[in-house]
Short mmCIF file of C-alpha atoms in Angstrom, two decimals:
data_model
loop_
_atom_site.label_atom_id
_atom_site.label_comp_id
_atom_site.label_asym_id
_atom_site.label_seq_id
_atom_site.Cartn_x
_atom_site.Cartn_y
_atom_site.Cartn_z
CA UNK A 1 129.04 77.09 97.07
CA UNK A 2 129.61 78.17 101.00
CA UNK A 3 127.91 81.59 99.97
CA UNK A 4 124.78 79.86 98.52
CA UNK A 5 124.30 77.35 101.39
CA UNK A 6 125.02 79.85 103.89
CA UNK A 7 122.29 82.43 101.75
CA UNK A 8 119.72 79.38 101.78
CA UNK A 9 120.07 78.24 105.53
CA UNK A 10 119.20 81.59 106.88
CA UNK A 11 116.33 82.36 104.43
CA UNK A 12 114.59 78.95 105.44
CA UNK A 13 114.64 79.84 109.04
CA UNK A 14 113.07 83.27 108.35
CA UNK A 15 115.75 85.82 108.23
CA UNK A 16 114.77 88.97 105.95
CA UNK A 17 115.70 88.73 102.53
CA UNK A 18 117.50 92.01 102.67
CA UNK A 19 119.45 90.92 105.58
CA UNK A 20 120.15 87.50 103.84
CA UNK A 21 121.43 89.27 100.77
CA UNK A 22 123.96 91.47 102.97
CA UNK A 23 124.95 88.39 105.12
CA UNK A 24 125.71 86.13 102.12
CA UNK A 25 127.70 89.25 100.77
CA UNK A 26 129.90 89.17 103.87
CA UNK A 27 130.18 85.63 103.92
CA UNK A 28 131.54 85.66 100.18
CA UNK A 29 133.86 88.41 101.10
CA UNK A 30 135.48 86.76 103.97
CA UNK A 31 135.41 83.15 102.40
CA UNK A 32 137.42 84.57 99.31
CA UNK A 33 139.90 86.44 101.55
CA UNK A 34 139.13 89.72 99.48
CA UNK A 35 138.67 91.57 102.49
CA UNK A 36 139.31 94.61 100.74
CA UNK A 37 135.80 94.72 99.33
CA UNK A 38 134.54 95.66 102.48
CA UNK A 39 135.58 99.18 101.74
CA UNK A 40 133.30 99.09 98.97
CA UNK A 41 130.31 97.17 101.07
CA UNK A 42 128.56 100.18 102.04
CA UNK A 43 129.30 102.48 98.85
CA UNK A 44 127.43 99.88 97.01
CA UNK A 45 124.52 99.76 99.24
CA UNK A 46 124.19 103.68 98.99
CA UNK A 47 124.79 103.63 95.27
CA UNK A 48 121.84 101.16 95.01
CA UNK A 49 119.23 103.59 96.18
CA UNK A 50 120.96 107.04 94.82
CA UNK A 51 118.32 106.99 92.13
CA UNK A 52 116.00 109.51 91.46
CA UNK A 53 113.29 107.39 90.06
CA UNK A 54 113.10 105.43 93.36
CA UNK A 55 111.37 108.42 94.97
CA UNK A 56 108.42 107.45 92.89
CA UNK A 57 108.03 104.23 95.39
CA UNK A 58 107.29 106.15 98.60
CA UNK A 59 104.43 108.33 96.71
CA UNK A 60 103.04 105.49 94.97
CA UNK A 61 102.49 103.76 97.86
CA UNK A 62 101.01 106.99 99.86
CA UNK A 63 98.75 107.13 96.85
CA UNK A 64 97.09 103.92 97.63
CA UNK A 65 96.86 104.59 101.50
CA UNK A 66 95.25 107.95 100.89
CA UNK A 67 92.59 106.46 98.44
CA UNK A 68 92.01 103.84 100.53
CA UNK A 69 91.10 106.05 103.60
CA UNK A 70 89.49 108.48 101.56
CA UNK A 71 86.84 106.20 100.28
CA UNK A 72 88.31 106.77 96.62
CA UNK A 73 88.66 102.89 96.17
CA UNK A 74 84.98 102.31 96.80
CA UNK A 75 83.72 104.74 94.48
CA UNK A 76 85.74 102.84 91.80
CA UNK A 77 84.18 99.35 92.42
CA UNK A 78 80.80 101.28 92.45
CA UNK A 79 81.85 102.36 88.76
CA UNK A 80 82.56 99.06 87.80
CA UNK A 81 79.55 97.45 89.23
CA UNK A 82 77.19 100.13 87.53
CA UNK A 83 78.24 99.02 84.10
CA UNK A 84 78.33 95.22 84.12
CA UNK A 85 77.08 93.86 87.64
CA UNK A 86 73.80 93.49 86.16
CA UNK A 87 75.10 90.71 83.46
CA UNK A 88 75.20 86.85 84.19
CA UNK A 89 78.17 86.27 86.83
CA UNK A 90 78.25 90.14 86.85
CA UNK A 91 79.97 90.66 90.21
CA UNK A 92 82.72 88.06 89.24
CA UNK A 93 83.25 90.73 86.12
CA UNK A 94 83.05 93.61 88.55
CA UNK A 95 85.90 92.21 90.89
CA UNK A 96 88.46 91.47 87.78
CA UNK A 97 87.54 95.33 86.35
CA UNK A 98 87.53 97.19 89.98
CA UNK A 99 90.90 95.74 90.55
CA UNK A 100 91.79 96.35 86.94
CA UNK A 101 90.90 100.24 88.16
CA UNK A 102 92.31 100.25 91.42
CA UNK A 103 95.37 98.66 90.62
CA UNK A 104 96.73 102.03 88.70
CA UNK A 105 96.65 103.20 91.90
CA UNK A 106 97.78 100.64 94.60
CA UNK A 107 100.77 99.43 92.45
CA UNK A 108 101.12 96.10 94.93
CA UNK A 109 99.81 92.81 94.49
CA UNK A 110 99.77 91.75 98.22
CA UNK A 111 98.15 95.04 99.31
CA UNK A 112 95.66 95.19 96.67
CA UNK A 113 94.40 91.51 97.36
CA UNK A 114 93.98 92.86 101.24
CA UNK A 115 92.00 95.89 100.48
CA UNK A 116 89.98 94.32 97.49
CA UNK A 117 89.32 91.00 99.79
CA UNK A 118 87.72 93.17 102.24
CA UNK A 119 85.46 94.90 99.51
CA UNK A 120 84.72 92.10 97.17
CA UNK A 121 84.27 89.05 98.86
CA UNK A 122 81.78 89.78 101.55
CA UNK A 123 79.46 91.42 98.52
CA UNK A 124 79.93 88.21 96.18
CA UNK A 125 79.22 85.91 99.05
CA UNK A 126 76.15 87.88 100.09
CA UNK A 127 75.04 87.21 96.31
CA UNK A 128 75.22 83.93 96.55
CA UNK A 129 78.89 83.05 94.99
CA UNK A 130 81.18 80.39 97.01
CA UNK A 131 83.23 82.29 99.49
CA UNK A 132 86.65 80.43 98.19
CA UNK A 133 85.73 81.26 94.91
CA UNK A 134 85.30 85.12 95.43
CA UNK A 135 88.50 84.69 97.39
CA UNK A 136 90.46 83.21 94.95
CA UNK A 137 89.19 85.45 92.42
CA UNK A 138 90.04 88.46 94.05
CA UNK A 139 93.56 87.23 94.48
CA UNK A 140 94.09 86.72 90.64
CA UNK A 141 92.58 90.27 90.16
CA UNK A 142 95.16 91.29 92.71
CA UNK A 143 97.85 90.40 90.44
CA UNK A 144 96.62 93.10 88.07
CA UNK A 145 98.23 95.63 90.74
CA UNK A 146 101.69 94.62 89.79
CA UNK A 147 101.26 94.68 85.95
CA UNK A 148 98.75 97.78 85.41
CA UNK A 149 100.92 100.63 86.38
CA UNK A 150 102.10 102.46 88.48
CA UNK A 151 103.63 99.15 89.83
CA UNK A 152 106.33 99.09 92.27
CA UNK A 153 108.11 95.97 91.19
CA UNK A 154 108.30 97.72 87.87
CA UNK A 155 109.97 100.62 89.30
CA UNK A 156 112.46 98.41 91.09
CA UNK A 157 113.11 96.36 87.99
CA UNK A 158 113.90 99.69 86.22
CA UNK A 159 116.40 100.38 88.63
CA UNK A 160 118.28 97.19 88.66
CA UNK A 161 118.06 97.13 85.13
CA UNK A 162 118.94 100.64 84.33
CA UNK A 163 116.12 101.41 82.00
CA UNK A 164 113.55 104.33 81.93
CA UNK A 165 111.06 103.98 84.54
CA UNK A 166 108.20 105.81 82.52
CA UNK A 167 108.96 102.95 79.52
CA UNK A 168 108.85 100.01 81.96
CA UNK A 169 105.28 101.22 83.24
CA UNK A 170 104.04 102.01 80.17
CA UNK A 171 105.05 98.61 78.87
CA UNK A 172 102.60 96.94 81.59
CA UNK A 173 99.35 98.26 80.03
CA UNK A 174 98.92 96.09 77.06
CA UNK A 175 99.86 92.74 79.02
CA UNK A 176 97.81 93.90 81.88
CA UNK A 177 94.58 94.21 79.65
CA UNK A 178 95.52 91.09 77.84
CA UNK A 179 95.40 89.52 81.65
CA UNK A 180 92.00 91.21 82.47
CA UNK A 181 90.19 90.16 79.18
CA UNK A 182 91.46 86.31 79.82
CA UNK A 183 90.18 86.53 83.04
CA UNK A 184 86.60 87.90 81.60
CA UNK A 185 86.85 84.85 79.36
CA UNK A 186 87.14 82.60 82.27
CA UNK A 187 84.23 84.11 84.07
CA UNK A 188 81.95 83.51 81.07
CA UNK A 189 82.87 79.71 80.81
CA UNK A 190 82.57 79.04 84.45
CA UNK A 191 79.24 80.88 84.45
CA UNK A 192 77.76 78.70 82.12
CA UNK A 193 78.63 75.77 84.37
CA UNK A 194 78.04 77.29 87.63
CA UNK A 195 75.17 79.44 86.45
CA UNK A 196 76.48 82.73 88.45
CA UNK A 197 73.55 84.93 89.59
CA UNK A 198 73.02 88.25 88.21
CA UNK A 199 73.11 91.58 90.50
CA UNK A 200 70.22 94.11 90.10
CA UNK A 201 70.38 96.23 87.05
CA UNK A 202 70.68 99.90 87.29
CA UNK A 203 68.81 102.47 85.23
CA UNK A 204 70.42 105.08 82.84
CA UNK A 205 69.75 107.93 85.82
CA UNK A 206 71.60 105.53 88.45
CA UNK A 207 74.27 104.81 86.10
CA UNK A 208 74.88 108.56 85.33
CA UNK A 209 74.75 109.75 89.02
CA UNK A 210 77.64 106.67 90.07
CA UNK A 211 79.99 108.09 86.75
CA UNK A 212 79.72 111.22 88.14
CA UNK A 213 80.37 110.43 91.64
CA UNK A 214 83.36 108.40 90.61
CA UNK A 215 84.63 111.08 87.96
CA UNK A 216 87.03 112.63 90.23
CA UNK A 217 88.44 109.02 91.65
CA UNK A 218 88.83 108.17 87.85
CA UNK A 219 90.93 111.52 87.44
CA UNK A 220 93.77 110.18 89.66
CA UNK A 221 94.62 107.38 87.58
CA UNK A 222 94.33 109.47 84.45
CA UNK A 223 96.50 111.78 85.97
CA UNK A 224 99.34 109.37 86.87
CA UNK A 225 99.15 107.53 83.44
CA UNK A 226 98.39 110.01 81.20
CA UNK A 227 101.05 112.49 82.39
CA UNK A 228 103.73 109.71 82.25
CA UNK A 229 102.36 108.29 78.80
CA UNK A 230 102.17 111.80 77.31
CA UNK A 231 105.65 112.53 78.39
CA UNK A 232 104.12 115.47 80.35
CA UNK A 233 105.96 114.51 83.71
CA UNK A 234 108.23 111.59 84.81
CA UNK A 235 107.11 108.73 87.09
CA UNK A 236 108.34 110.77 89.98
CA UNK A 237 106.86 113.94 89.45
CA UNK A 238 103.20 111.88 88.42
CA UNK A 239 103.47 110.07 91.43
CA UNK A 240 103.60 113.52 93.54
CA UNK A 241 101.10 115.18 91.73
CA UNK A 242 98.83 111.98 91.87
CA UNK A 243 99.39 111.67 95.87
CA UNK A 244 98.27 115.94 95.77
CA UNK A 245 95.33 114.83 93.84
CA UNK A 246 94.05 111.82 95.95
CA UNK A 247 94.49 114.17 98.94
CA UNK A 248 92.18 116.92 97.48
CA UNK A 249 89.59 114.33 95.96
CA UNK A 250 89.36 112.22 99.35
CA UNK A 251 89.04 115.41 101.57
CA UNK A 252 86.99 117.95 99.35
CA UNK A 253 84.76 115.49 97.09
CA UNK A 254 84.54 112.38 98.82
CA UNK A 255 85.03 113.84 102.57
CA UNK A 256 85.97 110.85 103.61
CA UNK A 257 89.92 111.85 104.18
CA UNK A 258 90.93 114.30 106.80
CA UNK A 259 94.19 115.72 107.29
CA UNK A 260 94.35 114.52 110.80
CA UNK A 261 94.84 110.98 109.11
CA UNK A 262 98.09 112.27 107.03
CA UNK A 263 100.48 111.47 109.85
CA UNK A 264 99.66 107.65 110.33
CA UNK A 265 99.56 107.43 106.53
CA UNK A 266 102.79 108.75 105.96
CA UNK A 267 104.12 106.47 108.56
CA UNK A 268 102.57 103.44 107.23
CA UNK A 269 103.97 104.39 103.90
CA UNK A 270 107.53 105.54 105.09
CA UNK A 271 107.67 101.78 106.62
CA UNK A 272 106.61 100.00 103.78
CA UNK A 273 109.10 101.99 101.61
CA UNK A 274 111.53 101.39 103.83
CA UNK A 275 111.52 97.85 103.50
CA UNK A 276 111.60 98.09 99.89
CA UNK A 277 114.34 100.50 99.37
CA UNK A 278 116.52 98.43 101.91
CA UNK A 279 115.66 95.72 99.76
CA UNK A 280 117.00 97.64 96.37
CA UNK A 281 120.13 98.77 98.68
CA UNK A 282 120.65 95.09 99.56
CA UNK A 283 120.34 94.19 95.95
CA UNK A 284 123.11 96.37 94.87
CA UNK A 285 125.47 94.75 96.98
CA UNK A 286 124.29 91.45 95.90
CA UNK A 287 124.46 92.41 92.14
CA UNK A 288 128.07 93.66 92.63
CA UNK A 289 129.34 90.67 94.14
CA UNK A 290 127.50 88.41 91.59
CA UNK A 291 129.48 90.13 88.61
CA UNK A 292 132.64 90.13 90.67
CA UNK A 293 132.28 86.35 91.03
CA UNK A 294 131.46 86.23 87.09
CA UNK A 295 127.89 84.34 88.08
CA UNK A 296 126.27 85.84 85.07
CA UNK A 297 129.03 84.14 82.74
CA UNK A 298 128.77 81.10 84.33
CA UNK A 299 125.03 80.83 84.16
CA UNK A 300 125.28 82.04 80.40
CA UNK A 301 127.61 79.65 79.43
CA UNK A 302 125.23 76.80 80.82
CA UNK A 303 122.10 78.11 79.39
CA UNK A 304 123.50 78.31 75.81
CA UNK A 305 123.85 74.71 76.02
CA UNK A 306 120.29 74.16 76.40
CA UNK A 307 118.67 77.17 74.82
CA UNK A 308 120.03 78.02 70.94
CA UNK A 309 117.11 80.85 70.40
CA UNK A 310 116.17 83.61 72.45
CA UNK A 311 112.19 82.15 72.38
CA UNK A 312 114.02 79.14 74.08
CA UNK A 313 115.75 81.17 76.75
CA UNK A 314 112.76 82.91 77.64
CA UNK A 315 110.49 79.58 78.03
CA UNK A 316 113.26 78.18 80.45
CA UNK A 317 113.67 81.70 81.91
CA UNK A 318 109.66 81.39 82.60
CA UNK A 319 110.05 77.87 84.52
CA UNK A 320 112.90 78.78 86.34
CA UNK A 321 111.37 82.51 87.42
CA UNK A 322 107.72 80.86 88.38
CA UNK A 323 109.45 78.09 90.42
CA UNK A 324 111.25 80.85 92.42
CA UNK A 325 108.18 83.35 92.83
CA UNK A 326 106.53 79.80 94.39
CA UNK A 327 108.75 80.37 97.81
CA UNK A 328 110.06 84.08 97.13
CA UNK A 329 108.10 87.19 97.39
CA UNK A 330 107.94 89.60 94.25
CA UNK A 331 110.64 91.93 94.81
CA UNK A 332 113.16 89.85 96.84
CA UNK A 333 112.71 87.60 93.70
CA UNK A 334 113.67 90.32 91.29
CA UNK A 335 116.68 91.20 93.49
CA UNK A 336 117.78 87.57 93.19
CA UNK A 337 117.15 87.04 89.64
CA UNK A 338 117.43 90.09 87.30
CA UNK A 339 121.45 90.64 88.08
CA UNK A 340 122.03 87.00 86.74
CA UNK A 341 119.43 86.55 84.01
CA UNK A 342 119.27 90.09 82.57
CA UNK A 343 122.94 90.20 81.27
CA UNK A 344 122.10 86.48 79.49
CA UNK A 345 119.22 87.87 78.07
CA UNK A 346 120.21 90.89 76.64
CA UNK A 347 123.83 90.39 75.83
CA UNK A 348 123.91 86.62 74.50
CA UNK A 349 119.84 86.84 73.34
CA UNK A 350 119.56 90.18 72.42
CA UNK A 351 116.39 90.30 73.99
CA UNK A 352 114.81 93.97 74.89
CA UNK A 353 115.28 94.52 78.51
CA UNK A 354 111.66 95.99 79.00
CA UNK A 355 110.05 93.07 77.43
CA UNK A 356 111.88 90.80 79.69
CA UNK A 357 111.17 92.95 82.42
CA UNK A 358 107.29 92.16 81.89
CA UNK A 359 107.71 88.60 81.42
CA UNK A 360 109.86 88.49 84.81
CA UNK A 361 107.33 90.46 86.81
CA UNK A 362 104.28 88.50 85.88
CA UNK A 363 106.33 85.29 86.39
CA UNK A 364 107.26 86.29 89.97
CA UNK A 365 103.61 87.79 90.92
CA UNK A 366 102.42 84.59 89.53
CA UNK A 367 104.44 82.74 91.74
CA UNK A 368 102.43 84.61 94.57
CA UNK A 369 99.41 82.42 93.47
CA UNK A 370 101.07 79.09 93.36
CA UNK A 371 101.92 76.58 95.88
CA UNK A 372 103.81 75.67 97.85
CA UNK A 373 103.67 79.06 99.61
CA UNK A 374 101.26 81.26 97.56
CA UNK A 375 101.51 84.50 99.72
CA UNK A 376 98.78 86.05 97.93
CA UNK A 377 95.92 83.14 99.05
CA UNK A 378 97.39 83.51 102.66
CA UNK A 379 96.83 87.33 102.77
CA UNK A 380 93.17 86.58 101.17
CA UNK A 381 92.77 83.72 103.83
CA UNK A 382 93.56 86.29 106.57
CA UNK A 383 91.00 88.47 105.52
CA UNK A 384 88.30 86.01 104.52
CA UNK A 385 88.67 82.95 106.41
CA UNK A 386 89.03 80.67 103.13
CA UNK A 387 91.32 78.15 102.72
CA UNK A 388 94.32 78.48 100.71
CA UNK A 389 94.27 75.23 99.28
CA UNK A 390 91.26 75.13 98.42
CA UNK A 391 91.11 78.43 96.80
CA UNK A 392 94.06 77.47 94.61
CA UNK A 393 92.27 74.30 93.18
CA UNK A 394 89.02 76.31 92.64
CA UNK A 395 90.73 79.01 90.79
CA UNK A 396 93.02 76.88 88.55
CA UNK A 397 91.79 77.77 85.27
CA UNK A 398 92.92 81.26 86.18
CA UNK A 399 96.68 80.08 86.90
CA UNK A 400 96.33 78.03 83.63
CA UNK A 401 95.28 80.96 81.44
CA UNK A 402 98.15 83.25 83.26
CA UNK A 403 100.91 80.60 82.05
CA UNK A 404 99.17 80.80 78.42
CA UNK A 405 99.50 84.44 78.82
CA UNK A 406 103.37 84.46 79.58
CA UNK A 407 104.03 82.11 76.74
CA UNK A 408 102.22 84.59 74.24
CA UNK A 409 104.21 87.46 75.64
CA UNK A 410 107.42 85.59 74.94
CA UNK A 411 106.45 84.77 71.70
CA UNK A 412 105.20 88.24 70.84
CA UNK A 413 107.45 90.86 72.44
CA UNK A 414 105.23 93.64 70.75
CA UNK A 415 102.55 92.98 73.14
CA UNK A 416 104.91 94.76 75.68
CA UNK A 417 106.68 97.08 73.37
CA UNK A 418 103.76 98.40 71.23
CA UNK A 419 102.82 101.58 73.16
CA UNK A 420 106.61 102.54 73.40
CA UNK A 421 107.00 102.55 69.48
#
C-alpha cells in the first residue's frame, strides 16, 4: 500500500514514469525490509534491456526521422490523394489512408500526429473542412501508427511478454486495416450529413506520374513488413535495411535528404530511443518486484470472482486499460499493466499472449484520444491551434467505432492471429 501511494504521489507531481517506477521499487524494498534485493536491482534493470529485439526500436525511430526529412512522407500523402481525393469528402479519406501508409514507417501515435497535423490539417482547412474536425481526424488516423507495423509499442510488449517481435508486428496488420475501414465508414456517413467537398480530380496520366514518384517511397514499408512476414529477416534486421533504404531513397531519388543532416537525425532518434529503453529497464525492476510481492496472484484471485470466462476477463481488462490509458502514455501504460494482467490472461484464462497484446495496445492508444488527458489531442492542438476538448466532441463517432472494434477483437481472436496461422 505504501509503495502504491508513493508511486501515485510522485507520478501526479510530474516525475517521469521511469523514475517513478525505480523510486517505487526502492520504497518497496526498504518498506518491506528486504534490503538484500538491492543487490539484484541494477542487474534486473540491465536484464530488462538485454534483448536483441529492442535494437529495432532506435532503428524504427531512425526510419521515421529520415523519411520525414527526406520528403518521403509527403509523397505517400500525394499517392493517397491521387486515388481517392476526388470523391466526396476525399481529403478526409486521404487523411486516414495517408496515416495508414505512413504508420508503417513512423510507428508512434504521438509522433505521427505531430507530423501529419502539419501536412493534412492546413490542406483540409484550405479546401473548406472545419479545422477542429481536420485536427481530430488526424489524431484518430495517427492512432494507426501504434497498430500497423512497425510499432514501437508492439516491440516493447514483445519484450515484456517474451513473445516473438515479428509475430507481434504481423498480428497488428488486420486490426489496423479493420480500424481504417471503420474510419472510412464514419467519414462516408458524416459526408452525407455535412456535405464534405470534393477535391480536383486527376487524369490517368497525372495519377501514373504520382505513382511513379511514390514507388520508391512505397518500397520502404514493403521491405520492412514483407521481409518480416516472409521470414527473410527478423524485425531488427528489417529495420536496419529499412533505415538504409530510407536514406538512399531520400538522398538519391527525392533528393531532399542530405548526409550532413544525419548527425542531428541520429541524435534525435537516440534521445527518443533512450527514453523508451530506460522505461523498459525500469519496467523490468517493476515486474520483478510485482512477482516477488505476488501481486499477479492477488489480481488473479480478485478477477476470478467477477469474470468466469476469457471473454468476460477481456471485457473487464478493456475497461481497466482504457481508464489507465486516459491518464498515462502508451509505453508507461504497458509497463504498468502487462506484468500484472498478462499472467492472469494466459495462466488462468488461456488467452493467447499475442492476441492479448493487440487488445492491450489498442486500448492504451485509444486512451491517448480520451479525456481527461487525451495527449494526442494536445499534440494536434499545439500544431494546429484547435481546441482539444472540441476536437474530442467533433470526432466522437470515431471513438465509438474504436470501442466497437475492441469488442469485436475480444470476441474474435482470429482477427489478430489469422496471418500467423
